[in-house]
mmCIF file of C-alpha atoms in Angstrom:
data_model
loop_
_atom_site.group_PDB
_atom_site.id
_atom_site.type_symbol
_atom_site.label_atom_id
_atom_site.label_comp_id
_atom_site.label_asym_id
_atom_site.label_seq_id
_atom_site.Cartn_x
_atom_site.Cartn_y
_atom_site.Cartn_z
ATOM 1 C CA UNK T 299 -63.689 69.927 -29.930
ATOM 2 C CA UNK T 300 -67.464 69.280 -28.865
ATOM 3 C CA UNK T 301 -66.047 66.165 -28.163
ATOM 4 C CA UNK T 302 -63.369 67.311 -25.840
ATOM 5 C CA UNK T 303 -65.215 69.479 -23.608
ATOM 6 C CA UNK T 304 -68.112 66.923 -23.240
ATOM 7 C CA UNK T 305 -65.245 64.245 -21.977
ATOM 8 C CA UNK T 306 -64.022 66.957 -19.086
ATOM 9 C CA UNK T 307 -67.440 67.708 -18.396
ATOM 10 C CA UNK T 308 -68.494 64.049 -17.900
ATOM 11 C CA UNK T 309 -64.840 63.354 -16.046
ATOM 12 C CA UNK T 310 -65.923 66.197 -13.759
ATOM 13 C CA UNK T 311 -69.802 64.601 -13.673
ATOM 14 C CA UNK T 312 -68.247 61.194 -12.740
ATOM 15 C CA UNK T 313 -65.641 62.854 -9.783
ATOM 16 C CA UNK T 314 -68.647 64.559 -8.330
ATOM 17 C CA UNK T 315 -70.232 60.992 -8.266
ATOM 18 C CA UNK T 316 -67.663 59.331 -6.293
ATOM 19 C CA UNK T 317 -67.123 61.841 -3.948
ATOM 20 C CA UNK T 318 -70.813 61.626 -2.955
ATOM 21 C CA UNK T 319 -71.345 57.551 -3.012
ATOM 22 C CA UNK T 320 -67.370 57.481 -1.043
ATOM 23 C CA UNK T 321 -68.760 60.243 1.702
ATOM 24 C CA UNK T 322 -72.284 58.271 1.457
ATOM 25 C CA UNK T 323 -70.606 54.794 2.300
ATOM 26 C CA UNK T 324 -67.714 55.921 4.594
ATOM 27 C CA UNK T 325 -71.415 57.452 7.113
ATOM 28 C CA UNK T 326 -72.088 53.771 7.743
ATOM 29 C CA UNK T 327 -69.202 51.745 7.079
ATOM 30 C CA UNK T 328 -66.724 51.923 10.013
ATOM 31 C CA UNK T 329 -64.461 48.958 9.296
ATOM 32 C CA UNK T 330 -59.828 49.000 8.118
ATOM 33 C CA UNK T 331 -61.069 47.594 4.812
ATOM 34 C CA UNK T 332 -61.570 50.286 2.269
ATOM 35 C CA UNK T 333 -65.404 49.290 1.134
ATOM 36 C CA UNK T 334 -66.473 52.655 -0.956
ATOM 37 C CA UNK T 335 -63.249 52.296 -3.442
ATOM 38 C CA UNK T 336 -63.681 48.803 -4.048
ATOM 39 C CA UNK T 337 -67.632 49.182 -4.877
ATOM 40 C CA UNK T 338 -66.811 52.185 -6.944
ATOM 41 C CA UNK T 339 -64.523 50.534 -9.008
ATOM 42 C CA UNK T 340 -66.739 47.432 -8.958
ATOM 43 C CA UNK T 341 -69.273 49.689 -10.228
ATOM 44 C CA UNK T 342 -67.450 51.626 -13.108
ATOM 45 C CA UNK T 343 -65.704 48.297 -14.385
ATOM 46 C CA UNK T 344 -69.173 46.614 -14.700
ATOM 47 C CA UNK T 345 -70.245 49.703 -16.548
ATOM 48 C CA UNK T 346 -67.134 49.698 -18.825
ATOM 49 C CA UNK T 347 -67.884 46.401 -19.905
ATOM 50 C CA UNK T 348 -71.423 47.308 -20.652
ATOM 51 C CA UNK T 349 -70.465 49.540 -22.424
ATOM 52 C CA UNK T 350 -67.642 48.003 -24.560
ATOM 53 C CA UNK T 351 -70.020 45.364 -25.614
ATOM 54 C CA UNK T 352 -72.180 47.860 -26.486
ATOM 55 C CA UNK T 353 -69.735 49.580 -28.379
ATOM 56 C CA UNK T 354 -68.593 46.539 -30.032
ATOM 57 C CA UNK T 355 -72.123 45.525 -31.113
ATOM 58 C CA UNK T 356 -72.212 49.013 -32.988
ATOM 59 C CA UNK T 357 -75.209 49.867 -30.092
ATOM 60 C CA UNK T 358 -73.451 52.967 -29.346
ATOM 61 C CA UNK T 359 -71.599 55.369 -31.536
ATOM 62 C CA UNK T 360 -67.937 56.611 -30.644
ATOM 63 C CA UNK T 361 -68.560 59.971 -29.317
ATOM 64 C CA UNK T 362 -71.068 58.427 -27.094
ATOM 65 C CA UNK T 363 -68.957 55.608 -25.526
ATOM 66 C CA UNK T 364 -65.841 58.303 -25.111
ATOM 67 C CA UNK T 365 -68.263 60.894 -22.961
ATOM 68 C CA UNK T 366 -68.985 57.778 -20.785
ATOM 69 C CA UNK T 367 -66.080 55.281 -20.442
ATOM 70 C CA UNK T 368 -63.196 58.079 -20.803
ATOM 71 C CA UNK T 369 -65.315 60.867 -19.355
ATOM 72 C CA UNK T 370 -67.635 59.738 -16.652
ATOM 73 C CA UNK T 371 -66.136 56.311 -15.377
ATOM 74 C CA UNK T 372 -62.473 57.826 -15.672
ATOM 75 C CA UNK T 373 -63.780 60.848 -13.405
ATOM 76 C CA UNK T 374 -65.379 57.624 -11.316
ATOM 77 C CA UNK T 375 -63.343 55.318 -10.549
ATOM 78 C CA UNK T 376 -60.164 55.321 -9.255
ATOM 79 C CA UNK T 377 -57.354 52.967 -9.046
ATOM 80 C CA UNK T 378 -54.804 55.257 -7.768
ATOM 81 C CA UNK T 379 -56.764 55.625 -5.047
ATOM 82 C CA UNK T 380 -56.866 51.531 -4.504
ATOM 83 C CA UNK T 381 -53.326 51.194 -4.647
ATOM 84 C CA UNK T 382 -53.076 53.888 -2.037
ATOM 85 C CA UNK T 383 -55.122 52.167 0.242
ATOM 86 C CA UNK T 384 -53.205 49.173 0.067
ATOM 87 C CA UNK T 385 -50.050 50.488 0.365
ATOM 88 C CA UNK T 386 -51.234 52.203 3.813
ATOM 89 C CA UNK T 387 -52.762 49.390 4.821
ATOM 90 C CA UNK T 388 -49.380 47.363 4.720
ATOM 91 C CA UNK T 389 -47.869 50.483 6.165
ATOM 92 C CA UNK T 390 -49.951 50.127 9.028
ATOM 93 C CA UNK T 391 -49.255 46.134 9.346
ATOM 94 C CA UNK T 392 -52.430 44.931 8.442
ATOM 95 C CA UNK T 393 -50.490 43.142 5.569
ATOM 96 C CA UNK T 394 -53.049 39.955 5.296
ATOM 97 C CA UNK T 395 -55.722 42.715 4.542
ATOM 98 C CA UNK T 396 -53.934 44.585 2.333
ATOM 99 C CA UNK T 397 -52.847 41.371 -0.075
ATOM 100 C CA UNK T 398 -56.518 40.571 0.065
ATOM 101 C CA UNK T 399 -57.920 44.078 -0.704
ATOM 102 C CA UNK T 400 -55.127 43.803 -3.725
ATOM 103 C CA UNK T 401 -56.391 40.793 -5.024
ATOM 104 C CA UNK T 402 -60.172 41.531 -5.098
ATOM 105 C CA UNK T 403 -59.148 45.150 -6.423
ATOM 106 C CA UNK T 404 -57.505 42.805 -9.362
ATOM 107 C CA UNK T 405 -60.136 39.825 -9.660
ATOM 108 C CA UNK T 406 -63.519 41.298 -9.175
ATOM 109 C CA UNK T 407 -62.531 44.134 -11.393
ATOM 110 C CA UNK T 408 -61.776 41.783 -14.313
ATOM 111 C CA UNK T 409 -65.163 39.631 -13.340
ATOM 112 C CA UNK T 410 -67.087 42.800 -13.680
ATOM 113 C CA UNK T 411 -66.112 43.710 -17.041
ATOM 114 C CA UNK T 412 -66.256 40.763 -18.688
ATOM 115 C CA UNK T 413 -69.402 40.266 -17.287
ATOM 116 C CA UNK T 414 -70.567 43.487 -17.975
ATOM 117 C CA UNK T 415 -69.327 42.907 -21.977
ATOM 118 C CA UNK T 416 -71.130 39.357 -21.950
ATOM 119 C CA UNK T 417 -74.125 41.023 -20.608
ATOM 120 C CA UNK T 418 -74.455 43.848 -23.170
ATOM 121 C CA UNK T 419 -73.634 41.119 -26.182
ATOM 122 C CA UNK T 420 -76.439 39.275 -25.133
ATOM 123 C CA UNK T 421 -79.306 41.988 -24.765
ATOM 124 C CA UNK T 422 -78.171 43.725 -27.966
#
């Protein structure tokens, strides 16, 4: 149950962290492609990865890795959100933008946690 409650806590922890970082990018960054999703989830998959290597290296316990990959980075990042933004971007004919943002949303992801996983096997 301790559990549990730590994972919403965390998941509310990690929402409160993307709101700020989204509203601290979007002051600055003016431009149709949808920069402070696509570093957030850049962030939070690097982190996942991290700490799935971690996890697998028996660096972290189970509890511990649940509070910060379910909790935390599920509260952080946000994929719905991406595919959102795409689909309005294509609404709004800016279709060569929107396959691009849906390709990096799907690459660089998938680079970030493996390299986050290769990076925690080799420091542990």
């Amino acid at each position: 149950m301790m559990v549990f409650l730590g994972i919403c806590a965390c998941g509310g922890l990690g929402a409160v962290a993307r709101f700020v970082l989204t509203v601290s990018i979007k002051q600055w960054w003016k431009r149709p492609f949808p920069l402070p999703t696509f570093i957030i989830n850049i962030i939070a998959t690097f982190c996942a990865g991290v700490a799935a290597g971690a996890y697998a290296q028996l660096a972290v316990t189970q509890p511990t890795y649940l509070l910060f990959v379910t909790g935390f980075l599920g509260g952080f990042s946000t994929f719905s959100t991406a595919i959102n933004e795409i689909v309005t971007l294509a609404r709004k004919g800016r279709t060569p933008l929107a396959a691009a943002y849906l390709a990096a949303t799907m690459l660089v992801p998938l680079l970030c946690v493996t390299g986050g996983w290769l990076l925690a096997g080799a420091l542990l």
